Coordinates of C-alpha atoms in Angstrom, one line a residue:
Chain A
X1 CA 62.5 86.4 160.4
X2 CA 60.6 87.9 163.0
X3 CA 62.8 90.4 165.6
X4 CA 65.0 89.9 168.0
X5 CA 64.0 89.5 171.4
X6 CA 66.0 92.9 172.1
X7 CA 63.6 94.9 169.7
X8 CA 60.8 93.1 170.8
X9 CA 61.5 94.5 174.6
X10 CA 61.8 97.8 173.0
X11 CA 58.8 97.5 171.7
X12 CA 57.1 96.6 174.7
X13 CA 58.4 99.1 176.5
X14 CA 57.3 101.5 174.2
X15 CA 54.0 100.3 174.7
X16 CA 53.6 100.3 178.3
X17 CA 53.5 104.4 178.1
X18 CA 50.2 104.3 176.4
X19 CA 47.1 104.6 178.6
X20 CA 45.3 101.0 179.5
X21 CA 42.1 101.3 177.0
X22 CA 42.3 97.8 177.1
X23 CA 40.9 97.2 180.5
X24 CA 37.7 99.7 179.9
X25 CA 36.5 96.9 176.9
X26 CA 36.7 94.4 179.1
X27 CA 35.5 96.0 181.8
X28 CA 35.0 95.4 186.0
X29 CA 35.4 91.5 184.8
X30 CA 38.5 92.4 183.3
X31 CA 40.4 93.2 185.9
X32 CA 39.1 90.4 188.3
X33 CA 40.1 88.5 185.3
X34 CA 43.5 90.0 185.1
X35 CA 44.1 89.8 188.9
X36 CA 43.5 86.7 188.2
X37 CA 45.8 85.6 186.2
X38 CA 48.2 87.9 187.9
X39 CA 47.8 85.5 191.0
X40 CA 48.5 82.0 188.7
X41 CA 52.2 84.2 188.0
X42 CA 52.8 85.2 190.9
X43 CA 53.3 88.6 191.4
X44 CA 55.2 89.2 188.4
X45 CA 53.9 92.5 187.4
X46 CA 56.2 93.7 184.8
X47 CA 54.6 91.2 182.7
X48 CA 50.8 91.8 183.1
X49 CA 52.1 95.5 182.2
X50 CA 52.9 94.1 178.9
X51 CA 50.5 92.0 178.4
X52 CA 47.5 94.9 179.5
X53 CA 49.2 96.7 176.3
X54 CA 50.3 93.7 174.1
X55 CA 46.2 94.1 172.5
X56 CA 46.7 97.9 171.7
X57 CA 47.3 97.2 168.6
X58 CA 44.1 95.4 167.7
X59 CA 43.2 97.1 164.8
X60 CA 46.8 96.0 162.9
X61 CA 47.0 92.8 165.6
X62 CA 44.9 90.0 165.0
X63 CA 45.1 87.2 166.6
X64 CA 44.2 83.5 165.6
X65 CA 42.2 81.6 168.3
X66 CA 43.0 84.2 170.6
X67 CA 46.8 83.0 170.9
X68 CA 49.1 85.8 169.6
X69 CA 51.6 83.7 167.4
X70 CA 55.2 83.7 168.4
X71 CA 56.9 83.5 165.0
X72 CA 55.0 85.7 163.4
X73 CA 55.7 89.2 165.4
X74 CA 54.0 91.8 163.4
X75 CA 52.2 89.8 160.6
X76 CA 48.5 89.2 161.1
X77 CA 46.8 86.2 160.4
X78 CA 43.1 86.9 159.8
X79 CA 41.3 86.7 162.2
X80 CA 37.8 84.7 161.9
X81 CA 35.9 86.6 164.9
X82 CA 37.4 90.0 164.9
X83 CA 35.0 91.7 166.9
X84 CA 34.9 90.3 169.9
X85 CA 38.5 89.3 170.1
X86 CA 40.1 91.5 172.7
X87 CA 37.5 90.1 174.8
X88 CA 38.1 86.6 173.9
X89 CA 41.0 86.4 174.2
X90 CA 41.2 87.2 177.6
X91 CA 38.5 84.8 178.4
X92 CA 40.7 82.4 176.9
X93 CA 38.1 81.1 174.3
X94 CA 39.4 79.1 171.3
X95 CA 37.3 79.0 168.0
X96 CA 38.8 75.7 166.0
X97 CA 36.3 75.6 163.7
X98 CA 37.6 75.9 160.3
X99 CA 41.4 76.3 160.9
X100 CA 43.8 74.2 159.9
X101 CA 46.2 74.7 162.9
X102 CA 45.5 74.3 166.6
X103 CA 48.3 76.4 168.6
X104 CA 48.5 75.5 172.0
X105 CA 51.5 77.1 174.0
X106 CA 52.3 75.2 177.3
X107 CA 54.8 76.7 179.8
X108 CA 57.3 74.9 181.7
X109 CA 58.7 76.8 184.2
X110 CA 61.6 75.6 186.4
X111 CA 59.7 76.6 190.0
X112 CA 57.4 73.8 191.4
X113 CA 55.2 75.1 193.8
X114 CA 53.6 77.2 190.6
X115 CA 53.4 73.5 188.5
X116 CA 50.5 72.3 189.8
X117 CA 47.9 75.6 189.7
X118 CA 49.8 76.0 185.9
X119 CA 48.4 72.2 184.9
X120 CA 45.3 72.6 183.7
X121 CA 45.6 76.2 182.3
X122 CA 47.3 75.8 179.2
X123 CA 44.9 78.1 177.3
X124 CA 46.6 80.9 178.9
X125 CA 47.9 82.2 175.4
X126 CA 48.2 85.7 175.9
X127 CA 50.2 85.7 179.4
X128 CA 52.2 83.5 177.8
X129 CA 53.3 85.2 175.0
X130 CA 53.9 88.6 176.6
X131 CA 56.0 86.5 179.9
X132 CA 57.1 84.6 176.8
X133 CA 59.5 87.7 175.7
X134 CA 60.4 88.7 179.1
X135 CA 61.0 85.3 180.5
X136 CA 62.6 83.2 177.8
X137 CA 62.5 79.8 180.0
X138 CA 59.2 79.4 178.5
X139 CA 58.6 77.0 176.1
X140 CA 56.0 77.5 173.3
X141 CA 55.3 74.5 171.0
X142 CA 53.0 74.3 168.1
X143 CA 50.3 71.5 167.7
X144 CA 49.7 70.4 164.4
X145 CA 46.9 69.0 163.6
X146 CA 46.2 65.4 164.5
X147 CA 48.6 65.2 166.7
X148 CA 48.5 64.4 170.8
X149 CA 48.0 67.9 172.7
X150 CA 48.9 66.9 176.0
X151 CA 51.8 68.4 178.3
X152 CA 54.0 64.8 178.0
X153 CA 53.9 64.7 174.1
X154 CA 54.4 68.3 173.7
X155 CA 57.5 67.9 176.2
X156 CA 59.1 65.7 174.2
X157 CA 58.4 67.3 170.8
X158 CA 59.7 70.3 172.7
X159 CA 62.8 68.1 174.0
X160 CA 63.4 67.0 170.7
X161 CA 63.6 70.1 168.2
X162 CA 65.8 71.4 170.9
X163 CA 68.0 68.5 170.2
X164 CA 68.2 68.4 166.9
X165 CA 68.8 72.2 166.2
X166 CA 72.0 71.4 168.1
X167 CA 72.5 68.2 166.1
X168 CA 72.5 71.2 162.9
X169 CA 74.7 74.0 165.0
X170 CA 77.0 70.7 165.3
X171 CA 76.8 69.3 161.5
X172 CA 78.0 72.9 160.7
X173 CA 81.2 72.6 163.3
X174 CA 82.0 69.2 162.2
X175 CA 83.5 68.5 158.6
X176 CA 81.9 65.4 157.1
X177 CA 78.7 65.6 158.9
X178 CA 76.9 66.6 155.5
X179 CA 76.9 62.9 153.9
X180 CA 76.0 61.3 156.7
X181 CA 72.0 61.1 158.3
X182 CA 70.7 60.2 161.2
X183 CA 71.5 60.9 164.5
X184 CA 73.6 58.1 165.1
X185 CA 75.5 58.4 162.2
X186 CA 76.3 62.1 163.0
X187 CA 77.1 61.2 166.7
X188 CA 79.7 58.6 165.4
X189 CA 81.5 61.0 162.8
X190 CA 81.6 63.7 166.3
X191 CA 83.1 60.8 168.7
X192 CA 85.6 60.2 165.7
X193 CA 86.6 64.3 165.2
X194 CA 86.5 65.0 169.1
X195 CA 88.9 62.0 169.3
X196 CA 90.9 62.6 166.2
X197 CA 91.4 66.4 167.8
X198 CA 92.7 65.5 171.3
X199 CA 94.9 63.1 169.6
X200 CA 96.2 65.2 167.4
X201 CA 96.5 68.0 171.1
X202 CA 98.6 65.0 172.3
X203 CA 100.8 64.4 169.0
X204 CA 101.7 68.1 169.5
X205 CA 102.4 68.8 173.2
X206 CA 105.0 65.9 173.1
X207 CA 106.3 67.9 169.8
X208 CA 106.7 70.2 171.7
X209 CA 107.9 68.7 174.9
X210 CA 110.5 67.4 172.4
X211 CA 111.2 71.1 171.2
X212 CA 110.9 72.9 174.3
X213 CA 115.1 73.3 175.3
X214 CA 115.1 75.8 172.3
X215 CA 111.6 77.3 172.9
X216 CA 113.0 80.6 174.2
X217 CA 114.2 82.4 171.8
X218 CA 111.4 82.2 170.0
X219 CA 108.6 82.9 172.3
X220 CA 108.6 86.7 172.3
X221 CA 107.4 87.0 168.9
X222 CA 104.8 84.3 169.0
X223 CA 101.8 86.3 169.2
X224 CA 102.8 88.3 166.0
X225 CA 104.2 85.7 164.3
X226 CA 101.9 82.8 164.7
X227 CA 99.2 84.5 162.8
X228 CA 101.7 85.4 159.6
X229 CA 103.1 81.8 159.9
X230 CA 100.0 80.7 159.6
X231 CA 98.6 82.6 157.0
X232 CA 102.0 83.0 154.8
X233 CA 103.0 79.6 155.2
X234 CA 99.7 78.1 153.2
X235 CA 102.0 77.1 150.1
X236 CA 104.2 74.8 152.2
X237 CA 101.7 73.3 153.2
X238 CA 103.3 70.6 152.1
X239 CA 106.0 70.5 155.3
X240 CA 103.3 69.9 157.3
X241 CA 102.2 67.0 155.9
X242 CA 104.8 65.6 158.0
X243 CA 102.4 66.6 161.2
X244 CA 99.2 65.1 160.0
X245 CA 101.1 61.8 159.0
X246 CA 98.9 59.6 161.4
X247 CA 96.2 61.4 160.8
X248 CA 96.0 60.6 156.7
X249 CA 94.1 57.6 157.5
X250 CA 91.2 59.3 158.9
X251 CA 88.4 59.8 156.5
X252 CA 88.2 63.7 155.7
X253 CA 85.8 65.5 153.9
X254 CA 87.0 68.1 151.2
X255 CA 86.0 71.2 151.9
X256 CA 84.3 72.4 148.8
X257 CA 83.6 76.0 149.5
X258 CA 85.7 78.1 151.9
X259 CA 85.4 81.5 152.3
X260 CA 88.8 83.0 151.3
X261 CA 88.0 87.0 151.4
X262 CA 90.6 87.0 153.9
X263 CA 93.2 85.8 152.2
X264 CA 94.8 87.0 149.0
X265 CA 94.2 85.2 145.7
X266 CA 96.8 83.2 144.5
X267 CA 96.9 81.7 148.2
X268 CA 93.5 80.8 147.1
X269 CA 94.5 79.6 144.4
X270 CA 97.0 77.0 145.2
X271 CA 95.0 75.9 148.4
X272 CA 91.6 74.8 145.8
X273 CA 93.9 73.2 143.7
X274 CA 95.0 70.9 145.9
X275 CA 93.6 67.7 146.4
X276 CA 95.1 65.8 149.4
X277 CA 94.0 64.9 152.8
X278 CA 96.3 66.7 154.6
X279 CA 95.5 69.9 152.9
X280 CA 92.0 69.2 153.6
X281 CA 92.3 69.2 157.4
X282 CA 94.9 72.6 156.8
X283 CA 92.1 74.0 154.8
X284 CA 89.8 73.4 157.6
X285 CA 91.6 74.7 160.4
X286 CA 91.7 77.7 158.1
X287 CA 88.5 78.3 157.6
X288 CA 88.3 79.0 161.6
X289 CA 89.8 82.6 161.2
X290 CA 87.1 83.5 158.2
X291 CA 83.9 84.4 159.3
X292 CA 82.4 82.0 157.6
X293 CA 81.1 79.7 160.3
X294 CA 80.4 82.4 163.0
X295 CA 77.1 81.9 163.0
X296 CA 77.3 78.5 164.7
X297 CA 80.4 79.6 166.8
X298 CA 78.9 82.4 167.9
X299 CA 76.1 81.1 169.7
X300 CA 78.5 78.7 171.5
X301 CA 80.5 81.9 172.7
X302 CA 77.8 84.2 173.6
X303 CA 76.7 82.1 176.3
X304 CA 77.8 85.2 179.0
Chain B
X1 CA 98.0 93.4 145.0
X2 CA 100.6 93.0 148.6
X3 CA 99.4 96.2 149.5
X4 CA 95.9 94.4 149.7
X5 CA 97.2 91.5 151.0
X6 CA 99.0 93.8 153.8
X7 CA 95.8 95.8 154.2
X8 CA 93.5 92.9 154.4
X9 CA 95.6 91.1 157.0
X10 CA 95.6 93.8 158.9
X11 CA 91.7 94.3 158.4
X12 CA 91.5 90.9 160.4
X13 CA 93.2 91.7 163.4
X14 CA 92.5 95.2 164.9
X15 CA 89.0 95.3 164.2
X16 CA 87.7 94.9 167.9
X17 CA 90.1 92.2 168.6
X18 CA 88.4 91.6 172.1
X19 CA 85.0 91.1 170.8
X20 CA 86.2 88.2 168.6
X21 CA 85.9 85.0 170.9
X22 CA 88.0 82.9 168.6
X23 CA 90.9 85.8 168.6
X24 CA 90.1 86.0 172.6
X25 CA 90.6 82.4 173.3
X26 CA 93.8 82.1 171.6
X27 CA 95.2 85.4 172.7
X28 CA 94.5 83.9 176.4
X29 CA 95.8 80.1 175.7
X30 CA 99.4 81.9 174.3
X31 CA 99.4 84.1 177.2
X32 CA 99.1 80.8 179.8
X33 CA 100.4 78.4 177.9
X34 CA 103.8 80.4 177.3
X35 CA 105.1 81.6 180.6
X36 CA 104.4 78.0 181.7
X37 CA 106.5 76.3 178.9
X38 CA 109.1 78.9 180.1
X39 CA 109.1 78.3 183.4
X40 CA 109.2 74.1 182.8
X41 CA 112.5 75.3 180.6
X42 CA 113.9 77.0 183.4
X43 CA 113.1 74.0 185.4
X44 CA 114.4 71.8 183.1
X45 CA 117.5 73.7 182.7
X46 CA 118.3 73.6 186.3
X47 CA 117.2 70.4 186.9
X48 CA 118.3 67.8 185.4
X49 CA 114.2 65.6 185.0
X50 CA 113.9 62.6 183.4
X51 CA 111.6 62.0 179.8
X52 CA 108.5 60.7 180.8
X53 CA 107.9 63.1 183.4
X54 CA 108.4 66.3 181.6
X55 CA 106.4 65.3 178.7
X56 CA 103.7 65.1 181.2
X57 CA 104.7 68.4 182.6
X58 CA 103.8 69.8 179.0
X59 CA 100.7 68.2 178.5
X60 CA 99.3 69.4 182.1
X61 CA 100.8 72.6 181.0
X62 CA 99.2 72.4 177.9
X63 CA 95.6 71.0 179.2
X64 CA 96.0 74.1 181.8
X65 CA 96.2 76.6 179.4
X66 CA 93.5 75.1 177.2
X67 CA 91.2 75.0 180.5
X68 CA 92.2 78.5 181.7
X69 CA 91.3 80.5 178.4
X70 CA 87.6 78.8 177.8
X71 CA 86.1 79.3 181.3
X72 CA 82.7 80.5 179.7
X73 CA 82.0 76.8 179.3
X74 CA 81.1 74.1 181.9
X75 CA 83.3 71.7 180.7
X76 CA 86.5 73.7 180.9
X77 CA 85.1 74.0 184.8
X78 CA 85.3 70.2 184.8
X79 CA 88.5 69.9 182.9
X80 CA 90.5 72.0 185.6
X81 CA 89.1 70.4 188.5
X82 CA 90.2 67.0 186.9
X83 CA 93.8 68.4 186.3
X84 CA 94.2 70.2 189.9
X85 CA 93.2 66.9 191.5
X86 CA 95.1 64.8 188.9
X87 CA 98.4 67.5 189.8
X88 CA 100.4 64.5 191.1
X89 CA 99.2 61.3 189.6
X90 CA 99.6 60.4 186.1
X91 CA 98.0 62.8 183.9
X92 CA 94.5 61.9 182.6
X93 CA 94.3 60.3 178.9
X94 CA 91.6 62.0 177.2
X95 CA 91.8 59.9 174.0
X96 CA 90.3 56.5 173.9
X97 CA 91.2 53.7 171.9
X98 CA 90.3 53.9 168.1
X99 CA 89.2 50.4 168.2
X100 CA 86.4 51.0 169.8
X101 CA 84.4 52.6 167.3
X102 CA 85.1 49.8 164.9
X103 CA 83.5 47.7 167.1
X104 CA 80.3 49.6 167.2
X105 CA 80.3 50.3 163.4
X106 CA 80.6 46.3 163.2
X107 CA 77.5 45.7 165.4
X108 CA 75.5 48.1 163.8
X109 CA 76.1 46.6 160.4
X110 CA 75.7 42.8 162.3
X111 CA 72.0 44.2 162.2
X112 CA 68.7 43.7 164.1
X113 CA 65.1 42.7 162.7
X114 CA 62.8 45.5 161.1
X115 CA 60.6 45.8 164.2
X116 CA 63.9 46.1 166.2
X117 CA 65.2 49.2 164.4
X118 CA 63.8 52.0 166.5
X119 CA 65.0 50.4 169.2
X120 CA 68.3 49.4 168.1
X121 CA 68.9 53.0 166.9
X122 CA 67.4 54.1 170.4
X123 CA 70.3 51.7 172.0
X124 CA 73.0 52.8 169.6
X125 CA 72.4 56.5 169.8
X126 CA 72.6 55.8 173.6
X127 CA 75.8 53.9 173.0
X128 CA 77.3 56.7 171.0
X129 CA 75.8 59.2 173.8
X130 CA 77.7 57.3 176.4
X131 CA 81.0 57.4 174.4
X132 CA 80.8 61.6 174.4
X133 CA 80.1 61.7 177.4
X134 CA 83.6 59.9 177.7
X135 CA 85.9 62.2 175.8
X136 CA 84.0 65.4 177.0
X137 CA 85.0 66.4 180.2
X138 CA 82.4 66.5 182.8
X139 CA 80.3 64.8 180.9
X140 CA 79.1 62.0 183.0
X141 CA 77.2 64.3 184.8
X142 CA 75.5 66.1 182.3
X143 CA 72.2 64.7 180.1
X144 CA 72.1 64.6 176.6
X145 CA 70.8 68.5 175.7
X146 CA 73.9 69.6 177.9
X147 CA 76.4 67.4 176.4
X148 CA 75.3 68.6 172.7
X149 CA 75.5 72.1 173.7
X150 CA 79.2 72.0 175.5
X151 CA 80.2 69.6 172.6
X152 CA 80.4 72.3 170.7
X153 CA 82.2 74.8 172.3
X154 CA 84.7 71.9 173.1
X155 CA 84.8 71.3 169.3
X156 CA 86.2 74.6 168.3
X157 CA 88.3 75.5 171.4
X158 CA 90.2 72.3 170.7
X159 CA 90.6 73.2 166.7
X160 CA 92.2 76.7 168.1
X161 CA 94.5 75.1 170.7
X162 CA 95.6 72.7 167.9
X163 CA 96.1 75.8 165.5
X164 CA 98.9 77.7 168.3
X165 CA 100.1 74.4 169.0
X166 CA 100.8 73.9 165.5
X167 CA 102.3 77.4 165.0
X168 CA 104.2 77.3 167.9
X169 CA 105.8 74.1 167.2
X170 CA 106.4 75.6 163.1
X171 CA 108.2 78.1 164.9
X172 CA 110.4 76.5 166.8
X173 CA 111.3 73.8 163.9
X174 CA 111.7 76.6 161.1

């Protein structure tokens, strides 16, 4: 797993104290060059900062084809021309002979004015890569070998792993989404969840609209007591089979392995041993207290 | 062994209860949806309102709450614009029919040629598409990346709503 993009600005930082020996290899040329490319960013000079120091580390920092790889932060790929390749790689010269991967990175940024002048320069590796931590809108796609390089393809290859890592955050949010493949299939057992859920919303408000005259008494304690209802009341779960009546029809998947360190274990226990529908769908809303499925809720929730 | 069960119950709720956006987004639904049931009792009690239209009382109250405690996401935008404009018609159904997805299971089994498939699956998956962009709030006007991103914050919000809905109703019964 390479690091975060947190440590990876650290790092940066860190390197933008040390002194610019970079620009004495490459020389007067070098910095036309870099004005360069400064121009094609617009004046976005925090990132040339990084990228003037991103080559420090040349010694431990080889670079493939003069692109500096993005999943692999600090792990060098040997590199075939070694000694000219600080230079190189600013002159945005690519050796593919022998290698077995081309890696093109393409930008897409979300201003236009700067899409036309960014067209034809999609050898710009190294800018890339250093804007690429600093400006995450950027997206870098890898080219495998025989396939079509141009910006349209690489768009929608782009387009499409975005999609289906989502498809994967959502296989893990919705229960039953394991057996079935295909996208279609997956967006079918979703429709049927989503809908079974706001149902089953509707089912309770009008429980609870039938409830309501005696609702007051009650209310005060709710906070503290809903979470001990909940997690006390697991044994009967049998008394709220009576909720999930209609819902007995719909096809649920068992869950097989919950996380239970939560809970004590002969709660455990009775819940694994039993093998109804209804418990099922208990089970599952369980499992949304544990931290077992965080990971995929997380990133929903950290979207401030 | 209760001690444990005491000590890890406990574990779950004071460790940085505001950081945890499940535990945030139903401390915040209780703390809507409660006052306003309260306030539709003391309605009720003084009033003397027909069925129908204090069931749909609830469920605005209810789709109010839910809206007011997720507003990190875009559709929970949507959803409360719906329900302030929708304050005095007839409260918008958010489920649709069941029947329908029979029907599309049916045609996708009634089956196309081989050279059809991609496209078929093309049509279907834009079929199914359309159908989330149904139930999701806001979703007409968002493309397909968007609607599988909100989808699943809507996904979980609406377990947790169903999980204090549950417990209050359990509380109220027992």
């Amino acid at each position: 797993m390479d690091l975060s993009v947190l440590d990876r600005l650290k790092w940066l930082q860190q390197q933008q104290m040390v002194s610019p020996e970079f620009l004495q290899i490459l020389g007067s040329d070098g910095r036309e060059e870099l004005k360069r490319v400064e121009s094609y960013l617009g004046n976005n000079n925090d990132e040339l900062q990084s990228f003037r120091h991103f080559p420090e580390f040349g010694p431990d920092y080889d670079t493939t084809d003069g692109c500096i790889s993005r999943t692999s932060s600090f792990q060098m790929e040997p590199v075939k021309n070694s000694g000219h390749n600080r230079a190189i790689s600013l002159q945005n010269k690519r050796k593919p002979e022998g290698k077995t991967e081309k890696r093109e990175k393409k930008k897409i940024k979300a201003e236009d004015e700067t899409e036309s002048s960014m067209k034809g320069k999609t050898n710009m590796s190294n800018t890339e890569t250093s804007s690429e931590i600093q400006k995450p809108d950027y997206i870098h796609v890898r080219a495998r070998r025989g396939e079509a390089t141009d910006r349209h393809s690489l768009a929608e290859r782009a387009r499409r792993e975005k999609i289906s890592k989502k498809m994967k955050c959502l296989q893990d949010i919705v229960p039953g989404c394991n057996k079935v493949t295909g996208k279609a299939g997956m967006l079918d057992e979703i429709i049927n969840y989503v809908q079974s859920l706001q149902q089953q919303v509707e089912f309770l408000s009008m429980k609870l609209s039938v409830i309501n005259p005696e609702l007051e008494c009650h209310i005060d304690d709710l906070s503290a007591k809903q979470f001990q209802a909940y997690f006390t009341g697991l044994p009967e779960a049998d008394s709220k089979q009576s909720i999930m009546a209609d819902f007995r029809s719909f096809p649920l998947h068992q869950q097989g392995s919950i996380d239970y360190s939560v809970l004590n274990g002969t709660v455990t226990i009775s819940l694994c041993s039993k093998d109804q529908t209804s418990s099922s769908w208990e089970t599952h809303s369980q499992c949304l207290y544990n931290n077992s499925r965080t990971d995929s809720v997380s990133n929903f929730f950290s979207l401030k | 062994m209760e001690r444990q069960i005491i000590n890890k119950r406990k574990r779950v709720f004071s460790l940085q209860p505001n950081k945890n956006p499940k535990a945030l987004f139903a401390r915040r639904y209780v703390s809507h949806l409660v006052p306003a049931l309260k306030k539709i009792n003391m309605k009720k009690s003084s009033s003397k309102t027909n069925h129908p239209s204090f069931e749909k009382t609830v469920k605005h109250e209810v789709d109010m709450a839910f809206a007011l405690s997720a507003q990190e996401f875009a559709w929970s935008r949507f959803l409360l614009q719906k329900l302030l404009s929708s304050v005095h018609d007839d409260p918008v159904r958010t489920s649709s029919s069941p029947s329908e997805i029979l029907e599309r299971s049916s045609k996708k089994q009634g089956g196309g040629k081989h050279q059809d498939r991609d496209e078929e699956e093309g049509g279907e998956i834009k079929k199914r598409l359309k159908e989330l962009q149904k139930l999701l709030p806001g979703g007409e006007e968002m493309n397909m990346e968007e609607i599988l991103s909100e989808i699943g914050s809507y996904i979980v919000c609406l377990e947790l709503q169903m999980i204090v809905l549950k417990s209050i109703v359990q509380d109220n019964i027992s």
